[in-house]
PDB file of C-alpha atoms in Angstrom:
ATOM      1  CA  MET A   1     -60.368-115.413 -11.144  1.00  0.00           C
ATOM      2  CA  ASP A   2     -58.638-112.622  -9.218  1.00  0.00           C
ATOM      3  CA  MET A   3     -56.812-109.533 -10.498  1.00  0.00           C
ATOM      4  CA  GLN A   4     -55.064-106.682  -8.755  1.00  0.00           C
ATOM      5  CA  GLY A   5     -53.802-103.362  -9.973  1.00  0.00           C
ATOM      6  CA  SER A   6     -53.653 -99.641  -9.477  1.00  0.00           C
ATOM      7  CA  GLU A   7     -54.095 -96.462 -11.469  1.00  0.00           C
ATOM      8  CA  ARG A   8     -52.697 -93.005 -10.692  1.00  0.00           C
ATOM      9  CA  ILE A   9     -55.316 -90.342 -11.351  1.00  0.00           C
ATOM     10  CA  GLU A  10     -54.433 -86.662 -11.619  1.00  0.00           C
ATOM     11  CA  ALA A  11     -57.226 -85.475  -9.327  1.00  0.00           C
ATOM     12  CA  PRO A  12     -57.725 -85.161  -5.549  1.00  0.00           C
ATOM     13  CA  VAL A  13     -59.144 -88.104  -3.561  1.00  0.00           C
ATOM     14  CA  GLU A  14     -62.503 -86.339  -2.993  1.00  0.00           C
ATOM     15  CA  THR A  15     -62.947 -85.772  -6.750  1.00  0.00           C
ATOM     16  CA  VAL A  16     -62.141 -89.412  -7.544  1.00  0.00           C
ATOM     17  CA  TRP A  17     -64.545 -90.588  -4.807  1.00  0.00           C
ATOM     18  CA  LEU A  18     -67.394 -88.504  -6.251  1.00  0.00           C
ATOM     19  CA  ALA A  19     -66.666 -89.905  -9.725  1.00  0.00           C
ATOM     20  CA  LEU A  20     -66.726 -93.496  -8.429  1.00  0.00           C
ATOM     21  CA  ASN A  21     -70.292 -92.808  -7.289  1.00  0.00           C
ATOM     22  CA  ASP A  22     -71.420 -90.940 -10.436  1.00  0.00           C
ATOM     23  CA  PRO A  23     -73.397 -93.099 -12.909  1.00  0.00           C
ATOM     24  CA  GLU A  24     -72.498 -90.801 -15.837  1.00  0.00           C
ATOM     25  CA  ILE A  25     -68.750 -91.152 -15.215  1.00  0.00           C
ATOM     26  CA  LEU A  26     -69.040 -94.904 -14.620  1.00  0.00           C
ATOM     27  CA  LYS A  27     -71.087 -95.318 -17.823  1.00  0.00           C
ATOM     28  CA  LYS A  28     -68.308 -93.606 -19.816  1.00  0.00           C
ATOM     29  CA  ALA A  29     -65.686 -95.792 -18.152  1.00  0.00           C
ATOM     30  CA  ILE A  30     -67.308 -99.235 -18.444  1.00  0.00           C
ATOM     31  CA  PRO A  31     -66.404-100.814 -21.809  1.00  0.00           C
ATOM     32  CA  GLY A  32     -69.546-101.582 -23.851  1.00  0.00           C
ATOM     33  CA  CYS A  33     -71.900 -99.888 -21.365  1.00  0.00           C
ATOM     34  CA  GLU A  34     -75.185 -98.932 -23.029  1.00  0.00           C
ATOM     35  CA  SER A  35     -76.957 -97.697 -19.903  1.00  0.00           C
ATOM     36  CA  LEU A  36     -76.325 -97.283 -16.198  1.00  0.00           C
ATOM     37  CA  GLU A  37     -79.103 -95.899 -14.045  1.00  0.00           C
ATOM     38  CA  LYS A  38     -79.081 -95.242 -10.333  1.00  0.00           C
ATOM     39  CA  THR A  39     -81.931 -97.127  -8.639  1.00  0.00           C
ATOM     40  CA  SER A  40     -81.009 -96.138  -5.045  1.00  0.00           C
ATOM     41  CA  ASP A  41     -78.097 -94.559  -3.185  1.00  0.00           C
ATOM     42  CA  THR A  42     -76.156 -97.819  -3.428  1.00  0.00           C
ATOM     43  CA  THR A  43     -77.587 -99.678  -6.455  1.00  0.00           C
ATOM     44  CA  MET A  44     -77.599 -99.210 -10.227  1.00  0.00           C
ATOM     45  CA  ALA A  45     -79.111-101.101 -13.163  1.00  0.00           C
ATOM     46  CA  ALA A  46     -76.765-101.726 -16.092  1.00  0.00           C
ATOM     47  CA  LYS A  47     -76.826-102.901 -19.715  1.00  0.00           C
ATOM     48  CA  VAL A  48     -73.466-103.826 -21.229  1.00  0.00           C
ATOM     49  CA  VAL A  49     -72.533-105.388 -24.580  1.00  0.00           C
ATOM     50  CA  LEU A  50     -69.278-107.368 -24.571  1.00  0.00           C
ATOM     51  CA  LYS A  51     -67.410-109.517 -27.046  1.00  0.00           C
ATOM     52  CA  ILE A  52     -65.398-112.303 -25.490  1.00  0.00           C
ATOM     53  CA  GLY A  53     -63.625-114.302 -28.152  1.00  0.00           C
ATOM     54  CA  PRO A  54     -66.241-115.293 -30.745  1.00  0.00           C
ATOM     55  CA  ILE A  55     -69.179-114.638 -28.399  1.00  0.00           C
ATOM     56  CA  LYS A  56     -70.903-111.265 -28.301  1.00  0.00           C
ATOM     57  CA  ALA A  57     -73.451-110.905 -25.524  1.00  0.00           C
ATOM     58  CA  LYS A  58     -75.684-108.260 -24.036  1.00  0.00           C
ATOM     59  CA  PHE A  59     -75.660-108.420 -20.252  1.00  0.00           C
ATOM     60  CA  GLU A  60     -78.356-106.934 -18.073  1.00  0.00           C
ATOM     61  CA  GLY A  61     -77.852-106.760 -14.373  1.00  0.00           C
ATOM     62  CA  ALA A  62     -77.408-104.835 -11.184  1.00  0.00           C
ATOM     63  CA  VAL A  63     -74.459-103.127  -9.545  1.00  0.00           C
ATOM     64  CA  GLU A  64     -74.287-102.576  -5.803  1.00  0.00           C
ATOM     65  CA  LEU A  65     -71.949-100.444  -3.695  1.00  0.00           C
ATOM     66  CA  GLN A  66     -71.066-101.956  -0.306  1.00  0.00           C
ATOM     67  CA  ASN A  67     -68.637-101.432   2.586  1.00  0.00           C
ATOM     68  CA  LEU A  68     -68.743 -97.684   1.982  1.00  0.00           C
ATOM     69  CA  ASN A  69     -65.937 -95.771   3.710  1.00  0.00           C
ATOM     70  CA  PRO A  70     -66.029 -92.307   2.059  1.00  0.00           C
ATOM     71  CA  PRO A  71     -63.735 -91.068   0.569  1.00  0.00           C
ATOM     72  CA  ASN A  72     -61.296 -93.931   1.137  1.00  0.00           C
ATOM     73  CA  SER A  73     -62.781 -97.214  -0.071  1.00  0.00           C
ATOM     74  CA  TYR A  74     -65.756 -99.305  -1.120  1.00  0.00           C
ATOM     75  CA  THR A  75     -66.709-102.595  -2.678  1.00  0.00           C
ATOM     76  CA  ILE A  76     -68.538-102.574  -5.991  1.00  0.00           C
ATOM     77  CA  SER A  77     -70.237-105.816  -6.942  1.00  0.00           C
ATOM     78  CA  GLY A  78     -72.420-106.816  -9.829  1.00  0.00           C
ATOM     79  CA  GLU A  79     -74.110-109.643 -11.607  1.00  0.00           C
ATOM     80  CA  GLY A  80     -75.275-109.775 -15.206  1.00  0.00           C
ATOM     81  CA  LYS A  81     -77.148-112.277 -17.296  1.00  0.00           C
ATOM     82  CA  GLY A  82     -76.300-112.608 -20.976  1.00  0.00           C
ATOM     83  CA  GLY A  83     -79.048-114.954 -22.135  1.00  0.00           C
ATOM     84  CA  LEU A  84     -77.661-118.012 -23.954  1.00  0.00           C
ATOM     85  CA  ALA A  85     -74.110-116.667 -23.596  1.00  0.00           C
ATOM     86  CA  GLY A  86     -74.234-117.196 -19.845  1.00  0.00           C
ATOM     87  CA  PHE A  87     -73.648-114.993 -16.840  1.00  0.00           C
ATOM     88  CA  ALA A  88     -70.930-112.923 -15.250  1.00  0.00           C
ATOM     89  CA  LYS A  89     -70.640-111.838 -11.653  1.00  0.00           C
ATOM     90  CA  GLY A  90     -67.961-110.324  -9.569  1.00  0.00           C
ATOM     91  CA  GLY A  91     -66.786-107.396  -7.588  1.00  0.00           C
ATOM     92  CA  ALA A  92     -63.915-105.111  -6.819  1.00  0.00           C
ATOM     93  CA  ASP A  93     -62.517-103.733  -3.590  1.00  0.00           C
ATOM     94  CA  VAL A  94     -61.427-100.188  -4.413  1.00  0.00           C
ATOM     95  CA  THR A  95     -59.124 -98.092  -2.208  1.00  0.00           C
ATOM     96  CA  LEU A  96     -58.153 -94.455  -2.725  1.00  0.00           C
ATOM     97  CA  THR A  97     -55.027 -92.883  -1.247  1.00  0.00           C
ATOM     98  CA  ALA A  98     -53.529 -89.444  -1.823  1.00  0.00           C
ATOM     99  CA  ASP A  99     -50.465 -89.618  -4.078  1.00  0.00           C
ATOM    100  CA  GLY A 100     -48.750 -86.278  -3.723  1.00  0.00           C
ATOM    101  CA  GLU A 101     -50.650 -83.036  -4.086  1.00  0.00           C
ATOM    102  CA  GLY A 102     -53.725 -83.207  -6.306  1.00  0.00           C
ATOM    103  CA  ALA A 103     -53.330 -86.863  -7.331  1.00  0.00           C
ATOM    104  CA  THR A 104     -54.873 -90.137  -6.185  1.00  0.00           C
ATOM    105  CA  LEU A 105     -53.706 -93.727  -6.302  1.00  0.00           C
ATOM    106  CA  LEU A 106     -56.703 -95.977  -6.977  1.00  0.00           C
ATOM    107  CA  SER A 107     -55.923 -99.592  -6.012  1.00  0.00           C
ATOM    108  CA  TYR A 108     -58.248-102.471  -6.806  1.00  0.00           C
ATOM    109  CA  THR A 109     -58.675-106.189  -6.243  1.00  0.00           C
ATOM    110  CA  VAL A 110     -61.170-107.783  -8.635  1.00  0.00           C
ATOM    111  CA  LYS A 111     -62.889-111.153  -8.288  1.00  0.00           C
ATOM    112  CA  ALA A 112     -64.881-112.441 -11.254  1.00  0.00           C
ATOM    113  CA  GLU A 113     -66.815-115.553 -12.180  1.00  0.00           C
ATOM    114  CA  VAL A 114     -68.464-116.562 -15.463  1.00  0.00           C
ATOM    115  CA  GLY A 115     -70.774-119.393 -16.459  1.00  0.00           C
ATOM    116  CA  GLY A 116     -72.575-120.755 -19.504  1.00  0.00           C
ATOM    117  CA  LYS A 117     -71.142-120.621 -23.035  1.00  0.00           C
ATOM    118  CA  ILE A 118     -68.651-117.954 -22.018  1.00  0.00           C
ATOM    119  CA  ALA A 119     -67.099-120.299 -19.455  1.00  0.00           C
ATOM    120  CA  GLN A 120     -66.471-122.849 -22.215  1.00  0.00           C
ATOM    121  CA  LEU A 121     -64.087-120.461 -23.990  1.00  0.00           C
ATOM    122  CA  GLY A 122     -61.284-121.364 -21.636  1.00  0.00           C
ATOM    123  CA  SER A 123     -59.713-119.639 -18.693  1.00  0.00           C
ATOM    124  CA  ARG A 124     -56.815-118.071 -20.660  1.00  0.00           C
ATOM    125  CA  LEU A 125     -59.103-116.208 -23.066  1.00  0.00           C
ATOM    126  CA  ILE A 126     -61.433-115.128 -20.265  1.00  0.00           C
ATOM    127  CA  GLU A 127     -58.532-113.976 -18.089  1.00  0.00           C
ATOM    128  CA  SER A 128     -56.842-111.992 -20.886  1.00  0.00           C
ATOM    129  CA  THR A 129     -60.179-110.409 -21.857  1.00  0.00           C
ATOM    130  CA  SER A 130     -60.898-109.555 -18.213  1.00  0.00           C
ATOM    131  CA  LYS A 131     -57.488-107.896 -17.818  1.00  0.00           C
ATOM    132  CA  LYS A 132     -58.026-105.943 -21.031  1.00  0.00           C
ATOM    133  CA  LEU A 133     -61.485-104.785 -19.904  1.00  0.00           C
ATOM    134  CA  ALA A 134     -60.199-103.816 -16.436  1.00  0.00           C
ATOM    135  CA  GLY A 135     -57.378-101.837 -18.068  1.00  0.00           C
ATOM    136  CA  GLU A 136     -59.838-100.088 -20.395  1.00  0.00           C
ATOM    137  CA  PHE A 137     -62.175 -99.275 -17.503  1.00  0.00           C
ATOM    138  CA  PHE A 138     -59.487 -97.667 -15.344  1.00  0.00           C
ATOM    139  CA  SER A 139     -57.943 -95.814 -18.290  1.00  0.00           C
ATOM    140  CA  ASN A 140     -61.380 -94.489 -19.347  1.00  0.00           C
ATOM    141  CA  PHE A 141     -62.241 -93.664 -15.732  1.00  0.00           C
ATOM    142  CA  SER A 142     -58.999 -91.750 -15.228  1.00  0.00           C
ATOM    143  CA  ALA A 143     -59.565 -89.766 -18.454  1.00  0.00           C
ATOM    144  CA  ALA A 144     -63.178 -88.941 -17.493  1.00  0.00           C
ATOM    145  CA  VAL A 145     -62.197 -87.816 -13.975  1.00  0.00           C
ATOM    146  CA  THR A 146     -59.272 -85.736 -15.217  1.00  0.00           C
ATOM    147  CA  ALA A 147     -61.460 -84.047 -17.867  1.00  0.00           C
ATOM    148  CA  ARG A 148     -64.186 -83.354 -15.294  1.00  0.00           C
ATOM    149  CA  ASP A 149     -61.663 -81.973 -12.783  1.00  0.00           C
ATOM    150  CA  ALA A 150     -60.199 -79.669 -15.475  1.00  0.00           C
ATOM    151  CA  GLN A 151     -63.707 -78.357 -16.295  1.00  0.00           C
ATOM    152  CA  ALA A 152     -64.409 -77.698 -12.622  1.00  0.00           C
ATOM    153  CA  GLU A 153     -61.237 -75.625 -12.327  1.00  0.00           C
ATOM    154  CA  ALA A 154     -62.013 -73.544 -15.444  1.00  0.00           C
TER     155      ALA A 154
END
């Protein structure tokens, strides 16, 4: 499953780049994220609880940052296991471009794959849930970055 989209964030490119690499900001942005800990400069361990249709699962896994091109782009990829519920893995190519003065256009292309009981729910439910979660992530991320940028200016 592939998704594309973009989000305009009221903060400079450098600020958005730093936030994309900040586990605290990412933890606030990821729906259902219980913990996100940096294990190296490019890897993090994550625990996320998600409800997809009638199935609620706790996923544990790793997130890795690749193809780093600061402050313009990177690829974030991850894989999580949800016990009996199954697994989820995927990634996103993220690109940042200046959008006027003091704003950034964050563009993304997401690829995702699920297996196990979750995969049996049907592609429509999984796709609509994935779009909803992606929308929540980027909305939460934008709010967290904007709030952080406002604090830095104060």
